[in-house]
Coordinates of C-alpha atoms in Angstrom, one line a residue:
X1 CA 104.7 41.7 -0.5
X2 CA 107.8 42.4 -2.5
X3 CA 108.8 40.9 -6.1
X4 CA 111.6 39.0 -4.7
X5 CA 109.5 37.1 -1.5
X6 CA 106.6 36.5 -4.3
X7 CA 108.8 34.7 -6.6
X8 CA 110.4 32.1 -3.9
X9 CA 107.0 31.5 -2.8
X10 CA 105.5 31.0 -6.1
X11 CA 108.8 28.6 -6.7
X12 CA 107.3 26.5 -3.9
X13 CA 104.1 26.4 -5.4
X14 CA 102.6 28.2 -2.4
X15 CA 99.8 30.6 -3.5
X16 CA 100.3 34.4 -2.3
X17 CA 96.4 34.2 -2.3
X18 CA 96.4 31.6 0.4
X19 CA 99.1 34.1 2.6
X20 CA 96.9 37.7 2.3
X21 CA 93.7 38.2 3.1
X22 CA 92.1 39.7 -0.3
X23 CA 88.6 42.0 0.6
X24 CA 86.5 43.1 -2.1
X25 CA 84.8 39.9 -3.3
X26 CA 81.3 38.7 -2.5
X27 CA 80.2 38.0 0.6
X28 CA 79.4 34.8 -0.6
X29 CA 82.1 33.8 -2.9
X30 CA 83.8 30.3 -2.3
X31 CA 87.2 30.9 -2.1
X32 CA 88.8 29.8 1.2
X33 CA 90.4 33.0 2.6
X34 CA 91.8 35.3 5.7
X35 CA 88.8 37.8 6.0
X36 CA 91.6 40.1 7.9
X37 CA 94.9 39.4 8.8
X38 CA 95.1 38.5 12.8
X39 CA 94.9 41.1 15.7
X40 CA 96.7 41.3 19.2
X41 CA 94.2 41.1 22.0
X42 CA 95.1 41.5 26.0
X43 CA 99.0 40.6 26.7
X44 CA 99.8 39.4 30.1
X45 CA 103.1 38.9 31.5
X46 CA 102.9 35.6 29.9
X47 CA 100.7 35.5 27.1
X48 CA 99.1 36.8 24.3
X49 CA 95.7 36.2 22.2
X50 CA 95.9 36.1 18.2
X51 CA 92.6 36.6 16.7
X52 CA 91.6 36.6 13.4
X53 CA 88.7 35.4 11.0
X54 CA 87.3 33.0 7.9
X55 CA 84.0 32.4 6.0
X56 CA 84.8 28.9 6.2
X57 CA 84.7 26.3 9.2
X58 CA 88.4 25.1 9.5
X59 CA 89.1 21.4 10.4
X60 CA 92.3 22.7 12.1
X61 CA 93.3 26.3 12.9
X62 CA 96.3 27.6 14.8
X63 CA 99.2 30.2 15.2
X64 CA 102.9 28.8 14.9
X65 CA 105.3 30.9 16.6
X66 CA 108.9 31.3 16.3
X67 CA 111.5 33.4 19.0
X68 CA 114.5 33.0 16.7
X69 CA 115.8 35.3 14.8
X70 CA 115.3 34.4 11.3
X71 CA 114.4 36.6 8.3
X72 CA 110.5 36.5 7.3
X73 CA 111.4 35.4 3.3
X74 CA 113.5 32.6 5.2
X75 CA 110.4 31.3 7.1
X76 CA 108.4 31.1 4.2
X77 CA 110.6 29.5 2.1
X78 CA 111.2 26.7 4.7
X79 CA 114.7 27.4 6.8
X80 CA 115.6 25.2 9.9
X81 CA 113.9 27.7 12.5
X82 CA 111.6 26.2 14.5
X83 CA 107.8 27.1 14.6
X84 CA 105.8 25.9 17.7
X85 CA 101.8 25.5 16.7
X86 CA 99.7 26.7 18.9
X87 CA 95.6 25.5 18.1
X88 CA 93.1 28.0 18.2
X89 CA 89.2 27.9 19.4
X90 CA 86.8 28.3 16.8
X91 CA 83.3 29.3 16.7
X92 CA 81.0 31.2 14.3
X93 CA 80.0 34.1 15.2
X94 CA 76.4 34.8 14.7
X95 CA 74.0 38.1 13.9
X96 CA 76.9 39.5 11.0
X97 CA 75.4 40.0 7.8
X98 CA 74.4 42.4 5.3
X99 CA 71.6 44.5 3.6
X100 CA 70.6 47.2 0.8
X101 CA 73.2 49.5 2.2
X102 CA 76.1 47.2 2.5
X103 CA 79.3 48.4 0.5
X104 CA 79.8 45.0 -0.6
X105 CA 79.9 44.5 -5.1
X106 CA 76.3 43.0 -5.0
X107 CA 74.3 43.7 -1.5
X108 CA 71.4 42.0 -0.9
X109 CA 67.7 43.4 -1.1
X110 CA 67.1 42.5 2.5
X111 CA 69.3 41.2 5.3
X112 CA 71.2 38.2 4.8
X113 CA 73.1 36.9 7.9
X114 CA 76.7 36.1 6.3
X115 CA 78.7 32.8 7.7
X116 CA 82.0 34.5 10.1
X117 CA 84.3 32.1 11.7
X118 CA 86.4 33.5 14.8
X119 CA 89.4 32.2 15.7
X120 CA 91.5 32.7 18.5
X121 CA 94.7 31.5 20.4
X122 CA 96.7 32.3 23.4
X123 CA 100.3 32.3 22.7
X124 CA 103.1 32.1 25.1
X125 CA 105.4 34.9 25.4
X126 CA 109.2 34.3 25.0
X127 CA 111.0 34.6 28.3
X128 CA 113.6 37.3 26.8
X129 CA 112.9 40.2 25.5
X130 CA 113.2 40.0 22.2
X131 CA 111.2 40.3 19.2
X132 CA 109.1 37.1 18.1
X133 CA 107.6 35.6 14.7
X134 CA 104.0 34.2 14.1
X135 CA 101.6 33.4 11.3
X136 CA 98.0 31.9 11.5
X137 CA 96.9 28.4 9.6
X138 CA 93.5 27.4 8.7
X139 CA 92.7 24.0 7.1
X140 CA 89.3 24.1 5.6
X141 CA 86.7 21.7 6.4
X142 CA 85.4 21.2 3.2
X143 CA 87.2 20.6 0.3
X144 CA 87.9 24.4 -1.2
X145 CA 90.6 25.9 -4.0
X146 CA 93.4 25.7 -1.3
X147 CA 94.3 23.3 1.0
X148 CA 95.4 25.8 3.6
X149 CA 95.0 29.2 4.2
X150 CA 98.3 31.4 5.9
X151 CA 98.8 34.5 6.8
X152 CA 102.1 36.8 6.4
X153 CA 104.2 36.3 8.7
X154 CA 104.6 39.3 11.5
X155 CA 106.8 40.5 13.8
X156 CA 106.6 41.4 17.0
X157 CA 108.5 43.5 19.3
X158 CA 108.3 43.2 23.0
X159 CA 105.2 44.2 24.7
X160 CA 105.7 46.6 28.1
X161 CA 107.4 44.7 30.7
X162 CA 105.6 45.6 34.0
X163 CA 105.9 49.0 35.4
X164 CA 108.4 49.7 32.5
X165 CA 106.8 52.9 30.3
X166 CA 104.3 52.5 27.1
X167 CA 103.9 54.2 24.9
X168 CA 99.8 54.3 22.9
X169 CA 98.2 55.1 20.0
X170 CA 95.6 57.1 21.1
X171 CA 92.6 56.7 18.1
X172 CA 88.7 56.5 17.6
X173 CA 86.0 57.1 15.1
X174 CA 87.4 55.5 11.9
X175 CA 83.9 54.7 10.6
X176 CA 85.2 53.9 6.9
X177 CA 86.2 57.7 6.5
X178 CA 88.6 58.4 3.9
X179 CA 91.4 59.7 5.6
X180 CA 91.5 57.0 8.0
X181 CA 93.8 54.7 6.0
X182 CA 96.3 57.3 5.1
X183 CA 96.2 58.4 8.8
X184 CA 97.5 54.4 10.0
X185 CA 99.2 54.6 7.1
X186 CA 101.6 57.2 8.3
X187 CA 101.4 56.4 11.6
X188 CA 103.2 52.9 10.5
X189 CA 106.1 54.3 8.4
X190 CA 106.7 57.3 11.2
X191 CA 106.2 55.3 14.9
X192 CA 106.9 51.7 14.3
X193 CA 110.2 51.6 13.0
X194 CA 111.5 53.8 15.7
X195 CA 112.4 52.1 19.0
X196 CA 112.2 54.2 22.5
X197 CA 115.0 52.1 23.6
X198 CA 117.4 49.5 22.6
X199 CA 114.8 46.1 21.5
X200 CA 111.9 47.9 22.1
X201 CA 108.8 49.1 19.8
X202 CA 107.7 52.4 18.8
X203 CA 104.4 51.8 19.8
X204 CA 102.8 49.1 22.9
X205 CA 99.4 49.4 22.3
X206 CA 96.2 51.1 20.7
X207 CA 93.4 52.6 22.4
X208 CA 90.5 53.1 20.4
X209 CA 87.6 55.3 21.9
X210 CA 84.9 53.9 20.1
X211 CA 83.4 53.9 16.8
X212 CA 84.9 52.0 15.1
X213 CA 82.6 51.3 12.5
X214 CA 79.3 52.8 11.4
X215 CA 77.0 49.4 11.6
X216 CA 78.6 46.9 13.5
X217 CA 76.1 43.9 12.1
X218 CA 77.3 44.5 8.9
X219 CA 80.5 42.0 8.4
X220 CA 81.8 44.1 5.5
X221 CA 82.4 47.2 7.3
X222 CA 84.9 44.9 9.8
X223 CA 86.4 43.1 6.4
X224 CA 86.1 44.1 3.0
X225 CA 84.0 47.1 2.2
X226 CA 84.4 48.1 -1.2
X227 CA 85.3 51.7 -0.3
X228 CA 88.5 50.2 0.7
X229 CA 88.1 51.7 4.5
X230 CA 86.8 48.8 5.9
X231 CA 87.9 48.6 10.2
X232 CA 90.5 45.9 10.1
X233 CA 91.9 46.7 6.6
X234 CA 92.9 50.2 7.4
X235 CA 94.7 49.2 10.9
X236 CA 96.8 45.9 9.0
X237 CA 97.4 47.5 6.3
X238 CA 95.5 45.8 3.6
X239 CA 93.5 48.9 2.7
X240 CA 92.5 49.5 -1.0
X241 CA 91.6 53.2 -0.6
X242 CA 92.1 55.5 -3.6
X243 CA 93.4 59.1 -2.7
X244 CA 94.7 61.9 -5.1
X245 CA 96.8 59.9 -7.9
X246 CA 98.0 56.9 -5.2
X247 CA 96.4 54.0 -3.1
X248 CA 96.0 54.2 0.5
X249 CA 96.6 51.0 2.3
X250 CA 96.1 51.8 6.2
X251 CA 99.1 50.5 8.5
X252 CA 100.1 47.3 9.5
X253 CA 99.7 47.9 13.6
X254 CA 96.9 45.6 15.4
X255 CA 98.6 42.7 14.2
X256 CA 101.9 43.8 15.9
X257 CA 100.3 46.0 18.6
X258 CA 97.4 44.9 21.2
X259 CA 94.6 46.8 20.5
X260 CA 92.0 47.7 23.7
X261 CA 88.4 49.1 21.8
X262 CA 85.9 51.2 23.6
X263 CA 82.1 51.0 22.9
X264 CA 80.8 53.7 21.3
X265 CA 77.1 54.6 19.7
X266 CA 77.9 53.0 16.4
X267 CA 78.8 49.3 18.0
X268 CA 75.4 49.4 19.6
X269 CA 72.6 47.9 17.6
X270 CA 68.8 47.2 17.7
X271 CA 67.6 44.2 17.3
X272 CA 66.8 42.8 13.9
X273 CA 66.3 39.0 12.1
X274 CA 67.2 37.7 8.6
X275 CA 64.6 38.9 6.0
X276 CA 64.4 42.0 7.6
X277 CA 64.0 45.0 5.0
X278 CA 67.3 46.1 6.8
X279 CA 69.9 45.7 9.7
X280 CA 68.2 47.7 12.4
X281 CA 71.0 50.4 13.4
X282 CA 68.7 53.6 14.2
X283 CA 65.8 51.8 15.8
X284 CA 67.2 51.1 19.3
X285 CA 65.0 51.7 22.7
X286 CA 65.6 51.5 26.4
X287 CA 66.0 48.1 27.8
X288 CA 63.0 49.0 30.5
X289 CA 60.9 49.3 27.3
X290 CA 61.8 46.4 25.9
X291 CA 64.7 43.6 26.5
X292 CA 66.0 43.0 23.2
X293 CA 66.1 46.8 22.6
X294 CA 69.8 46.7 21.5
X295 CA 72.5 45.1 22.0
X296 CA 76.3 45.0 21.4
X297 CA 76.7 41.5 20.1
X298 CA 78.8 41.7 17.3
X299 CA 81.6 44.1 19.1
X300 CA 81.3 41.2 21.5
X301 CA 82.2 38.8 19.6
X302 CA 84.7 40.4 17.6
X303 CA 87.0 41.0 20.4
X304 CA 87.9 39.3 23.4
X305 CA 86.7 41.6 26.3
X306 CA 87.6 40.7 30.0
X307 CA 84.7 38.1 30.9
X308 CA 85.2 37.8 34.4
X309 CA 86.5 39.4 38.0
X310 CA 86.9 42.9 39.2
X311 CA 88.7 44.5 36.1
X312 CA 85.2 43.7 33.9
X313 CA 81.7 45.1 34.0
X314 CA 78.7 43.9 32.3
X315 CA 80.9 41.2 30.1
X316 CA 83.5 43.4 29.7
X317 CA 81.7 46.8 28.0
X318 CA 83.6 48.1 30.6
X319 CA 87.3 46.5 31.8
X320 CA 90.5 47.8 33.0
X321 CA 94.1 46.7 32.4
X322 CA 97.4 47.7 33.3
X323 CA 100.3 48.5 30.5
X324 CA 103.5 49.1 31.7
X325 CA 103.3 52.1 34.1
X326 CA 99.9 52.8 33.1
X327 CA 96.8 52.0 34.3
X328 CA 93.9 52.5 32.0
X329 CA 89.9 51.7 32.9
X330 CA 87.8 52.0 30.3
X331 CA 83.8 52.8 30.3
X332 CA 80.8 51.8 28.6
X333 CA 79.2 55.5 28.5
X334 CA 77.7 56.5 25.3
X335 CA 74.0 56.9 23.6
X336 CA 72.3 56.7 20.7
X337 CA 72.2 59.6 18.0
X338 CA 69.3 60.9 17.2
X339 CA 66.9 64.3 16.2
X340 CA 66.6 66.7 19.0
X341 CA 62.8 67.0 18.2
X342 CA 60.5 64.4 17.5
X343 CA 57.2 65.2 15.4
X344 CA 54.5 63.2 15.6
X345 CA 53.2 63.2 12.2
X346 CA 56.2 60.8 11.3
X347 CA 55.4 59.0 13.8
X348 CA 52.3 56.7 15.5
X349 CA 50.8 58.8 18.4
X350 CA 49.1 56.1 19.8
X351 CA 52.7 54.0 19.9
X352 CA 55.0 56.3 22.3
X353 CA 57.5 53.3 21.6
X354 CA 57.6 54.5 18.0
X355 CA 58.6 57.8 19.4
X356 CA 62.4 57.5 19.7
X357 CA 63.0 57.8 23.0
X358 CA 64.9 61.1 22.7
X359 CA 68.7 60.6 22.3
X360 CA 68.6 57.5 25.7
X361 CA 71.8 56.3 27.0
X362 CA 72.6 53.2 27.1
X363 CA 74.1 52.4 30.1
X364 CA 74.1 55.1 33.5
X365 CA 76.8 56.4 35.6
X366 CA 73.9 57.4 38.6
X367 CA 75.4 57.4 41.9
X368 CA 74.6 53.7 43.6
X369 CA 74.0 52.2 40.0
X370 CA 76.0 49.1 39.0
X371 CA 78.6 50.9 36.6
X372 CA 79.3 53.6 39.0
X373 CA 80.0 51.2 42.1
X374 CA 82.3 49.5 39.5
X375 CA 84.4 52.7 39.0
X376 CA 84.7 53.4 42.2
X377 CA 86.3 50.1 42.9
X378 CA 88.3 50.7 40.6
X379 CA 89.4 53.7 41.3
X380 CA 90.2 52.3 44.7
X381 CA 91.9 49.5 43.7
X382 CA 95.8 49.0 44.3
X383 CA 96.2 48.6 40.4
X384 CA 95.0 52.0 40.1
X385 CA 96.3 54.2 43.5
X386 CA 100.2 52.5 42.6
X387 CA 100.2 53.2 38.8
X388 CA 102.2 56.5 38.2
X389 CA 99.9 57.2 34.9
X390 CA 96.3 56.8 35.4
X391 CA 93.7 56.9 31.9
X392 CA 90.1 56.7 31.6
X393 CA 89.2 56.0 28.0
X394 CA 85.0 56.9 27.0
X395 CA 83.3 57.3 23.5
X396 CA 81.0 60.4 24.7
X397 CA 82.7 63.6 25.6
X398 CA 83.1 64.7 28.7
X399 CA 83.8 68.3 27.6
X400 CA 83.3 69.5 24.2
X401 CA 82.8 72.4 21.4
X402 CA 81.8 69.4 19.0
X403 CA 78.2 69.2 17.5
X404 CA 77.3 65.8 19.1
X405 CA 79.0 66.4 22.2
X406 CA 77.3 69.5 23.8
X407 CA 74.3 68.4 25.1
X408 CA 74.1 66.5 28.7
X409 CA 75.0 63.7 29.2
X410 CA 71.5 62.1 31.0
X411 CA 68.4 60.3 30.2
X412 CA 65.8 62.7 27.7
X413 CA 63.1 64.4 29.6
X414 CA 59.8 64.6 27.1
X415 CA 57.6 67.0 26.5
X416 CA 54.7 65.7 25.0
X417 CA 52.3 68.4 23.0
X418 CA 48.7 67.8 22.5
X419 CA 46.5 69.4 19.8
X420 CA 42.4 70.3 21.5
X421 CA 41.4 67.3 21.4
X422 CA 43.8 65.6 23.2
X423 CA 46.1 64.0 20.2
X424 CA 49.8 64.2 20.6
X425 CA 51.3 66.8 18.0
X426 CA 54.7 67.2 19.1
X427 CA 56.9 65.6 21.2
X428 CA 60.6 67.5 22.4
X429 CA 62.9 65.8 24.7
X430 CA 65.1 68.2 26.8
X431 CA 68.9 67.5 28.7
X432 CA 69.2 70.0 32.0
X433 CA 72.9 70.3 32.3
X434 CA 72.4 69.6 36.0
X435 CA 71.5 66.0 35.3
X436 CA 74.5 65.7 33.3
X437 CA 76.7 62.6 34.6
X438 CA 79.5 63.4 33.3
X439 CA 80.5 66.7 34.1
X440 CA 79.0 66.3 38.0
X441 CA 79.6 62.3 38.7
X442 CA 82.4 61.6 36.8
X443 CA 84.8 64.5 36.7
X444 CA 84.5 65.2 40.7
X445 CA 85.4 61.4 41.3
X446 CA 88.2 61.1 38.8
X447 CA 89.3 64.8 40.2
X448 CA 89.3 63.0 44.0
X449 CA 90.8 60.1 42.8
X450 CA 93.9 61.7 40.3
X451 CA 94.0 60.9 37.0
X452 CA 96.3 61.6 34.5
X453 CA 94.4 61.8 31.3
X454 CA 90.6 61.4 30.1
X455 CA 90.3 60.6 26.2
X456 CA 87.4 60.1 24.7
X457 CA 86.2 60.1 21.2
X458 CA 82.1 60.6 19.2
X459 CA 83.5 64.6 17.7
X460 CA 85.8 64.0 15.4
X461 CA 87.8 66.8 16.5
X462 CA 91.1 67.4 18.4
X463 CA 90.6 69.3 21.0
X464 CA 92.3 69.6 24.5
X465 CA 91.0 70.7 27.8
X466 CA 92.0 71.0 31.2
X467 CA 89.7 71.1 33.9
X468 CA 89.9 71.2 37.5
X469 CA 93.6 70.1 37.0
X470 CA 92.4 67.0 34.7
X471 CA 93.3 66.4 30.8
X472 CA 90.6 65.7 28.7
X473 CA 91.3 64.9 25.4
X474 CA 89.3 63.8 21.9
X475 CA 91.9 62.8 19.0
X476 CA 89.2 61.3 16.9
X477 CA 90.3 63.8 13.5
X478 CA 91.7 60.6 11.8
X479 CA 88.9 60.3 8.9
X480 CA 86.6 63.5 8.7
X481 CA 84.9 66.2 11.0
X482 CA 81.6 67.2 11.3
X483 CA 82.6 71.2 12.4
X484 CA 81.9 72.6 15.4
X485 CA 78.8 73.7 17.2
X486 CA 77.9 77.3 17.3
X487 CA 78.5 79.3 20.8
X488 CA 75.5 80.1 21.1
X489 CA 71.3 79.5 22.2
X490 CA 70.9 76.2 24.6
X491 CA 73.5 73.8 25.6
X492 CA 76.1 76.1 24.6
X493 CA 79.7 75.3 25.8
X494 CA 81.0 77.1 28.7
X495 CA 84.4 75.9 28.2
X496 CA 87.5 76.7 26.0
X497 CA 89.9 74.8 24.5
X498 CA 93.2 75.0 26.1
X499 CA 95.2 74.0 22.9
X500 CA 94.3 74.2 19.1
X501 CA 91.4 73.4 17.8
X502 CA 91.5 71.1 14.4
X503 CA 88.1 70.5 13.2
X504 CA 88.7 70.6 9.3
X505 CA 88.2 67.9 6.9
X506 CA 91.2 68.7 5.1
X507 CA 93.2 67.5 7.5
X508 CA 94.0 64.3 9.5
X509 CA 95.7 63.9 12.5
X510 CA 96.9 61.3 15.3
X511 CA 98.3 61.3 19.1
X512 CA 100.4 59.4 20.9
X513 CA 100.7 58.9 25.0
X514 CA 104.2 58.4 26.0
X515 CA 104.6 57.6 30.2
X516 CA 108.4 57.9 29.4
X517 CA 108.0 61.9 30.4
X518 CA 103.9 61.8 30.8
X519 CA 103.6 63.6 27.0
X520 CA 100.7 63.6 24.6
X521 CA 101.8 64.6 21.3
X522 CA 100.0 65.3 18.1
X523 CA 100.8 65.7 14.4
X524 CA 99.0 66.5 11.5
X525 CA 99.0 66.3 8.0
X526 CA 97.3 68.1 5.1
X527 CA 95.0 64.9 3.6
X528 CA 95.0 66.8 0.1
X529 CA 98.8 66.8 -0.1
X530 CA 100.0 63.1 -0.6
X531 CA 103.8 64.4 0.4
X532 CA 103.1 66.7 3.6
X533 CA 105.2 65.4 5.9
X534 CA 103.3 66.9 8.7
X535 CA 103.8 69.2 11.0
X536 CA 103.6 69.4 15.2
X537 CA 99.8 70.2 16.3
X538 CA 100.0 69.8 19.6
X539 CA 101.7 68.8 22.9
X540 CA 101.6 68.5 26.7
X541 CA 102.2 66.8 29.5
X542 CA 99.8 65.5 32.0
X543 CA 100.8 64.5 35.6
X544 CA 102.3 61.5 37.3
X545 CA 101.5 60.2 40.6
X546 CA 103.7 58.3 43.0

């Protein structure tokens, strides 16, 4: 907020507390406040849902919208532009809380579910295409320091009209990383004040190939961990990340551009209750072993996922929309990190549930199983065989020189040692790369089907392949890297890179999909040097289909 804006508003004796969300306080601290400012979810040709959230139950909640064009200092300090109010449907959100290892000033000692209110509205879109105002309002319930709660006021530029071109952020695996915020941050300053043509934004959307966070139950890593990277922070730019002799404050995008998430490992949980020791994050287990073995609630809730129809599966873990020209399915194919090898002196011999599991996925792609008769409907559907650029969006790699990403993708087989006398000693879980589901179910049927791009995420690498004549693509070195794995012994990779490599922690970087021309370009930036103003990493183009 500039000096000038903060002064008129202070001169109407509006609070600039009650118009920015402020993170960093106790979970539990009584001040009526934005926990984030509001997100875009799921345009249609029509509409558009504004989302955003408070630790107190409002007695009225809304968006006001404006389509004139009036400065934002002038709405604020009460002009004669017109601001429709839109109400919103609240409900609390339940399972967020924290524990020991929450990055909040004073964590609790054991799991302590913390009150989230979500609220959410669909707005109308204005007829012409033109940019439009809004701003979110919540009245408390109970009587708190202020009397009503505002955001900032935002602007938006028009979102893709239908088959016109898009162009995407292409993102995933902030996890509170340090770069992360710096990252958005110059993503911000360099795309969205540039328009591809004459009233039209830099940027249409974000897709974000999972992991977005590291444990989704934990309401601070969405809002206000004290690191300053918390999720929504770094992508509104409200960050508070210290870097080199500055401040990092992430970029102000989802609440101008729609964002579409992917489920990745880290917004899968295992099932936990208040008083727990902790929020159970690493103890997930098959569904067949037990039904409550995990569960992506608090992604859920978070966002609003397709529910219903053809375009959903499985309440929307998996969904597919169309932007502009592009057609873009999305699947819920990922599994939980763990050990390769599982002793059983850490473990209970007697309890194979205490075993692990090996590293089990969480949902299949077998041929005849319910997600892969999905994606083949999709992949027959009109929406997809009369889009010129076709995307499939994942968490786990489909090819990969990344640590995490090597091993195949398939349900563990275990070996199970036994000592003389019959007592489990060991127990090893192997991944035959002839089981693998993504390399032979889903690359032959996105092959016969054309696609333009795969991008998935879980690495945090860049790296580019091509494949049979299909892109695959992980951009995910936005906050850190974890190297790469070593060519060599079991599971090694068999395939090359067909572009740089940037695995280095030193720097951060971030792509962009633009179906103008069908071009994926990538820049990076040295995340030691405050001023590098980057340099070209990467580029190509990936085919269009008529």
């Amino acid at each position: 907020m500039d000096e000038t804006r903060r002064r008129m508003i202070l001169a109407l004796g509006i609070s600039p507390f009650a118009l920015r969300s402020m993170g960093g306080l106790a979970f539990d601290a009584p001040e009526a406040r934005l926990l984030a400012e509001p997100f875009l979810q799921f345009p249609d040709a029509h509409s558009v849902s504004v989302v955003w959230f408070t630790e107190f139950e409002a007695r009225r909640s809304g968006v006001q919208v404006s389509h004139e064009a009036t400065s934002q200092i002038e709405n604020i300090c009460g002009s004669h532009e017109t601001w429709t109010f839109h109400p919103a449907l609240s409900k609390r959100i339940a399972g967020l809380a924290e524990d020991a290892g929450s990055l909040v000033p004073k964590p609790p000692s054991r799991a302590k579910e913390r009150v989230v209110w979500r609220h959410e509205a669909r707005v109308p879109l204005p007829t012409s295409h033109r940019p439009w105002r809004y701003r979110v309002s919540n009245s408390p319930k109970k009587k708190t320091r202020s009397p009503k709660v505002w955001s900032e006021v935002y602007e938006v530029m028009p979102f893709a009209r239908r088959n016109g071109t898009v162009r995407l952020l292409l993102t995933s695996d902030h996890q509170l990383k340090a770069n992360a915020p710096r990252c958005m941050e110059i993503v911000a300053a360099r795309e969205m004040g540039r328009p591809t043509t004459e009233g039209e934004a830099g940027l249409h959307g974000i897709l974000f190939a999972g992991d977005l966070v590291n444990v989704p139950d934990r309401a601070s890593e969405w809002f206000d961990a004290s690191n300053g990277c918390g999720f929504f922070p770094g992508l509104q730019g409200t960050a508070e990340f210290p870097q080199g002799s500055g401040r990092r404050s992430g970029g102000a995008l989802a609440q101008r551009l729609p964002l579409y998430p992917c489920v990745g490992n880290h917004e899968v949980m295992g099932a936990w209750a208040p008083g727990d020791a902790k929020i159970n994050f690493d103890g997930t287990v098959p569904l067949s072993v037990r039904e409550d073995g995990w569960n992506t609630r608090a992604y859920e809730s978070i966002f609003s996922l397709p529910q219903q129809g053809s375009d959903s599966y499985a309440g929307g873990r998996s969904y597919a929309v169309t932007m502009g020209n592009c057609r873009v399915v999305t699947l819920f194919l990922t599994r939980v990190w763990r050990p390769e090898d599982v002793s059983a002196a850490e473990r209970d011999p007697a309890r194979p549930e205490t075993w692990g599991h090996g590293r089990h996925l969480f949902d299949s792609l077998e041929p005849g199983g319910a997600q892969w008769q999905w994606l083949k409907a999709q992949l027959e559907s009109p929406e997809w065989t009369r889009a010129p650029y076709r995307i499939v969006m994942l968490h786990h790699p489909v090819h990969s020189v990344g640590h995490d990403g090597v091993m195949a993708f398939c349900e563990p087989q275990a070996t199970v040692e036994r000592d003389e006398k019959g007592d489990v000693t060991r127990v090893a879980y192997s991944y035959p790369d002839e089981n693998d589901q993504l390399t032979t179910v889903l690359a032959p049927l996105l092959e016969a089907a054309g696609v333009s791009l795969v991008f998935y995420g879980h690495n945090h690498l860049y790296q580019h392949f091509k494949v049979g004549g299909v892109h695959y693509l992980e951009t995910s070195n936005v906050g850190n890297t974890y190297g790469i794995r070593e060519n060599s012994g079991d599971n090694a990779w068999t395939t090359s890179p067909a572009s740089p490599l940037l695995a280095d922690a030193t720097k951060t970087a971030y792509s962009v999909f633009d179906s103008a021309d069908g071009s994926v370009t990538t820049w990076e930036f040295d995340a030691t040097n405050l001023e590098d103003a980057g340099r070209l990493h990467d580029k190509f183009t990936v085919p269009r289909f008529e």
